[in-house]
Coordinates of C-alpha atoms (C1' of nucleotides) in Angstrom, one line a residue:
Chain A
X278 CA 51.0 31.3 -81.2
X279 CA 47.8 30.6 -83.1
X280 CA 45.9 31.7 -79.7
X281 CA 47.0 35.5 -80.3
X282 CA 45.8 35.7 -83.5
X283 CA 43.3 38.1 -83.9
X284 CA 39.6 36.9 -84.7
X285 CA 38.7 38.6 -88.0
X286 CA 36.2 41.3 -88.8
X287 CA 33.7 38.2 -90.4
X288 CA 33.2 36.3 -86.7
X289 CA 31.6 39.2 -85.8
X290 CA 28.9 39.3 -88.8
X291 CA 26.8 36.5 -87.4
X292 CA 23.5 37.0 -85.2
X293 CA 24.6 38.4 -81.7
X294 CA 23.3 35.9 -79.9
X295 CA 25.5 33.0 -81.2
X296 CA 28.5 35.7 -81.7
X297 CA 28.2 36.3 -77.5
X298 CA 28.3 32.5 -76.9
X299 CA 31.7 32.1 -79.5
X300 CA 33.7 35.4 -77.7
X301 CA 33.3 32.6 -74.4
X302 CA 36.8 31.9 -73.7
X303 CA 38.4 33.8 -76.0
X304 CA 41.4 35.9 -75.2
X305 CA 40.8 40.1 -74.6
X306 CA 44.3 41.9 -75.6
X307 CA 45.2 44.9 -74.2
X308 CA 48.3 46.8 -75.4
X309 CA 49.4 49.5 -72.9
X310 CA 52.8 51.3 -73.0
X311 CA 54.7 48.4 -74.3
X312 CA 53.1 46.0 -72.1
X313 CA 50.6 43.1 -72.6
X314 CA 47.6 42.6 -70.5
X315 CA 45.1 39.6 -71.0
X316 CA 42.0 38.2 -69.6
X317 CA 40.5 35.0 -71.0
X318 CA 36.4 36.1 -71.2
X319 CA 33.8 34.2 -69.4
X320 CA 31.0 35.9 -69.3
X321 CA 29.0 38.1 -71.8
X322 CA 25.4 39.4 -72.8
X323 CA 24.1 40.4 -76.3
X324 CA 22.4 43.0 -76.9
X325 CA 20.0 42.6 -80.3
X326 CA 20.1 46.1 -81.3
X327 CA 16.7 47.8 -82.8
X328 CA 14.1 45.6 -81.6
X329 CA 15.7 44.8 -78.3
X330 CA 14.6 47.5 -75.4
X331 CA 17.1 47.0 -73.7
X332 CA 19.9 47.8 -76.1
X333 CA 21.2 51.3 -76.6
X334 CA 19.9 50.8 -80.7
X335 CA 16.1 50.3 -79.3
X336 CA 14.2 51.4 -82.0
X337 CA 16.8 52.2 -84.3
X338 CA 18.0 55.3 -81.7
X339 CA 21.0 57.2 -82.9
X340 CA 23.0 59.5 -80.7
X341 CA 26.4 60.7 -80.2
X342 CA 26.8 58.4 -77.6
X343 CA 25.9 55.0 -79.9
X344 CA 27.4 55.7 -82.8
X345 CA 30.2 53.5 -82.7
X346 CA 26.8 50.8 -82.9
X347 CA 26.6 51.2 -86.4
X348 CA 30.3 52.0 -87.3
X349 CA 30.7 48.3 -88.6
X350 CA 30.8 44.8 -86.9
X351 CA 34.3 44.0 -84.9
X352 CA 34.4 47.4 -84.0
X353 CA 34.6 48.6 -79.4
X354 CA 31.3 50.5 -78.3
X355 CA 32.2 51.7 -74.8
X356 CA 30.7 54.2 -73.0
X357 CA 30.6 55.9 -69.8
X358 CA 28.0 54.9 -67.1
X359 CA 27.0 55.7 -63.5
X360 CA 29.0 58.5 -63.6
X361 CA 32.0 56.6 -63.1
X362 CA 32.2 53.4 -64.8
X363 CA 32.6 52.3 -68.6
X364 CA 31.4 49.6 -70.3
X365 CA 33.0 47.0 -73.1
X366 CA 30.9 46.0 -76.0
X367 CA 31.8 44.3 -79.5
X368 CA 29.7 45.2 -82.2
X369 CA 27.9 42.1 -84.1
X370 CA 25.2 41.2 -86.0
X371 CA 24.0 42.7 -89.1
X372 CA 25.2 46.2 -90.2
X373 CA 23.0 48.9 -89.2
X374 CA 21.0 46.7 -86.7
X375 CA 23.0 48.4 -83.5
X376 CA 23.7 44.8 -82.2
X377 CA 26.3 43.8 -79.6
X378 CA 28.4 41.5 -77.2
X379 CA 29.0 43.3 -73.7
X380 CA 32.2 41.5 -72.4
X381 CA 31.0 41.0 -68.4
X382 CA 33.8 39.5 -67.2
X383 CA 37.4 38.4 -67.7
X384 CA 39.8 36.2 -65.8
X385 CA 43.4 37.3 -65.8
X386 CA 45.8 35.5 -67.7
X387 CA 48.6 38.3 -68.5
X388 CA 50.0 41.7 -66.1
X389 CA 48.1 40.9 -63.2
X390 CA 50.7 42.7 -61.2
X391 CA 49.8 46.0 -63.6
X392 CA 46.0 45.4 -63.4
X393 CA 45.9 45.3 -59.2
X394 CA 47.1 48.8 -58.9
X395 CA 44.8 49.9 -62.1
X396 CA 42.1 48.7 -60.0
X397 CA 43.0 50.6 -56.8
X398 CA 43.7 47.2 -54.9
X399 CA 47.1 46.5 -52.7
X400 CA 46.3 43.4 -52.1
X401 CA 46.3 40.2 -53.8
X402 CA 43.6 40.0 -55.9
X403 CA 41.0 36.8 -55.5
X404 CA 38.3 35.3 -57.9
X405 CA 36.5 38.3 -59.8
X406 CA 38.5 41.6 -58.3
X407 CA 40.2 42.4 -61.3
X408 CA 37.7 41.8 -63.8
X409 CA 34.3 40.4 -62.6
X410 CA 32.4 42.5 -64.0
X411 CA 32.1 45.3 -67.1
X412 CA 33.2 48.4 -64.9
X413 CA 35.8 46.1 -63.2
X414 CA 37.8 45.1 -66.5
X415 CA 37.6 48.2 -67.7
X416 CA 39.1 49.7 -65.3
X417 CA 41.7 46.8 -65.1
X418 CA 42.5 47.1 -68.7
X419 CA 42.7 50.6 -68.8
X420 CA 39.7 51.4 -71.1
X421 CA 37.9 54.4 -71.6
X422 CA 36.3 56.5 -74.4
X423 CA 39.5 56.6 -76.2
X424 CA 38.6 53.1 -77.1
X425 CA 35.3 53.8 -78.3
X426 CA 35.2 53.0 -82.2
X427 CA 38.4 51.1 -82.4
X428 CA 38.4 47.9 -84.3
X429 CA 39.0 45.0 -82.0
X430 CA 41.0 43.4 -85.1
X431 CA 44.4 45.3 -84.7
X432 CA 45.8 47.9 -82.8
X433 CA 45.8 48.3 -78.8
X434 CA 42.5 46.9 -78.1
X435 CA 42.2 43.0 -79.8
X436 CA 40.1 39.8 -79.1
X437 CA 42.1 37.0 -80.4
X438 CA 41.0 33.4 -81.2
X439 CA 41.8 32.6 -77.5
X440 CA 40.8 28.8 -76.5
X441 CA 37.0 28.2 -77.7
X442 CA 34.8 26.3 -75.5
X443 CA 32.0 23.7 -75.8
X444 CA 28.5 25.0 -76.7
X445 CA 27.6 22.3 -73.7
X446 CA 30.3 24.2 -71.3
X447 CA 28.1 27.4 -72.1
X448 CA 25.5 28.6 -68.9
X449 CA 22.9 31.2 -69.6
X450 CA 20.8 33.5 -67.8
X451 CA 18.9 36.6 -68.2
X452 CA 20.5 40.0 -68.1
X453 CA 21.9 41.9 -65.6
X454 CA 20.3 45.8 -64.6
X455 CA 17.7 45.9 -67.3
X456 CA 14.8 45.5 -65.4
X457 CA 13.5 48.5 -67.6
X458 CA 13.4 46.9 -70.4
X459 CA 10.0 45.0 -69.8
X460 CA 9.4 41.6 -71.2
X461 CA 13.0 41.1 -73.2
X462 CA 14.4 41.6 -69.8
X463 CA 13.5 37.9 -69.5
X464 CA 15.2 36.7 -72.6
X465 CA 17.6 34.6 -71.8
X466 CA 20.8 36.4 -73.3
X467 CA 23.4 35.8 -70.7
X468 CA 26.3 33.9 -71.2
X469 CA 29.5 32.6 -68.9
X470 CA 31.4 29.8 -69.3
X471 CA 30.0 26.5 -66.9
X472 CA 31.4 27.0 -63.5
X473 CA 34.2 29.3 -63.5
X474 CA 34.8 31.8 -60.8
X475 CA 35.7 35.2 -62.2
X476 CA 32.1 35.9 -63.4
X477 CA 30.2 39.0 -62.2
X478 CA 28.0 37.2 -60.1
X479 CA 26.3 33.8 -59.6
X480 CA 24.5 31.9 -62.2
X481 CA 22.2 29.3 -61.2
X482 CA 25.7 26.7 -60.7
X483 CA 25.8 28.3 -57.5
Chain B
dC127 C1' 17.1 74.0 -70.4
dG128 C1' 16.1 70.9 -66.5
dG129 C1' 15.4 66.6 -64.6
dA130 C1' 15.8 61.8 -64.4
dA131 C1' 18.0 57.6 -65.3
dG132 C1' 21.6 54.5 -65.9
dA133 C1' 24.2 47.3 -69.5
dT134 C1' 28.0 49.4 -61.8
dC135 C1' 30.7 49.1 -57.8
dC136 C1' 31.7 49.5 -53.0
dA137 C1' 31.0 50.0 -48.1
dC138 C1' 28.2 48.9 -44.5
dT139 C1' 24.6 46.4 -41.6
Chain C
dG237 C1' 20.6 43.1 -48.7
dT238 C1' 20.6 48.1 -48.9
dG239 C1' 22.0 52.7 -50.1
dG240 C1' 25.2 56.1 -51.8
dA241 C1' 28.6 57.9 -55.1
dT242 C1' 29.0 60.4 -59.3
dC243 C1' 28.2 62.7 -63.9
dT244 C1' 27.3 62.0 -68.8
dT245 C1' 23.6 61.4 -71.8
dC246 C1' 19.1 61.8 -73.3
dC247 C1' 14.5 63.4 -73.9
dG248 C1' 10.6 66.1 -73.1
dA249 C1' 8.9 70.8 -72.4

DNA sequence: CGGAAGATCCACT
DNA sequence: GTGGATCTTCCGA
């Protein structure tokens, strides 16, 4: 069905902000041994790339770590964070401008049953536990650094055309754990879709 | 080469 | 609301 198609490599060559406001409510694939996991994502945050201080591009940096930033739009950055966690991200924008979407949060629509034990829980999961969050849905999806550099287009790892929302159905915010990043820590570049529950934490609906 | 920080999560009070 | 876990990555010296 037409909501499994995968979104092509052009949605993501538009400017970040409007691309994180467009992945809202699309579908998250994850192919793992056979089996098919899905969340449906609600919540997101764009990161501008060169002139944003909080993006891993600020100022045009290039590292080992960022390269999958300027790979080519459509394409997973993920990286390792805290020592423990990882982190989903869609490259957007222009090519060469390090932009991207960081998918925040997800709520399960496919292999819950395989993404509860993923997650180290026994119990049934409520609003949020299996993917409110980036380290959360990573870890429910199975994603690590293998992932980084894959395009999101094909292969185990897709974002499909899902069910789009409303632009008046979006909520926004400013970002989460970038207090560093001095006055764009203000800019309002959060995104989740109006009211639902399996976001990372509250926006101002609650 | 060393130190410090980090796009987080969890347990505990 | 606070603090700790945990370790890769990065930058300055």
């Amino acid at each position: 069905m037409s909501r499994y198609r995968s979104l092509p490599a052009s949605f993501y060559r538009h400017p970040t902000e409007q691309v994180a406001r467009e992945l809202l409510g699309r579908f998250l694939v994850r192919r793992l041994d056979g089996q098919k996991l899905v969340v449906r994502i609600v919540e997101t945050e764009a990161y501008l790339g060169r002139q944003d201080r909080a993006s891993h591009a600020w100022q045009g940096r290039r590292t080992a770590r960022n390269a999958s930033l300027y790979e080519a739009v459509g394409v997973a950055y993920v990286y390792f964070i805290y020592g423990m966690h990882y982190c989903l991200n869609a490259v957007s924008g222009e090519a060469d401008e390090g932009g991207a979407v960081l998918i925040r949060a997800g709520e399960p629509l496919l292999g819950t049953e395989t993404m509860t034990p993923l997650r180290g829980l026994k119990r049934p999961p409520r609003p949020g536990d299996l993917a409110g969050g980036p380290g959360k849905l990573c870890q429910a999806l199975a994603i690590d650094k293998r992932l980084d550099g894959v395009s999101l287009t094909r292969g185990a790892l897709r974002i499909t055309r899902g069910e789009p929302i409303d632009a008046d159905s979006v909520a926004t915010g400013r970002r989460i754990g970038i207090d560093y990043a001095g006055q764009a820590a203000e800019w309002p570049l959060r995104f989740a879709i109006q009211g639902n529950r399996h976001v990372s934490r509250p926006f101002p609906w609650n």
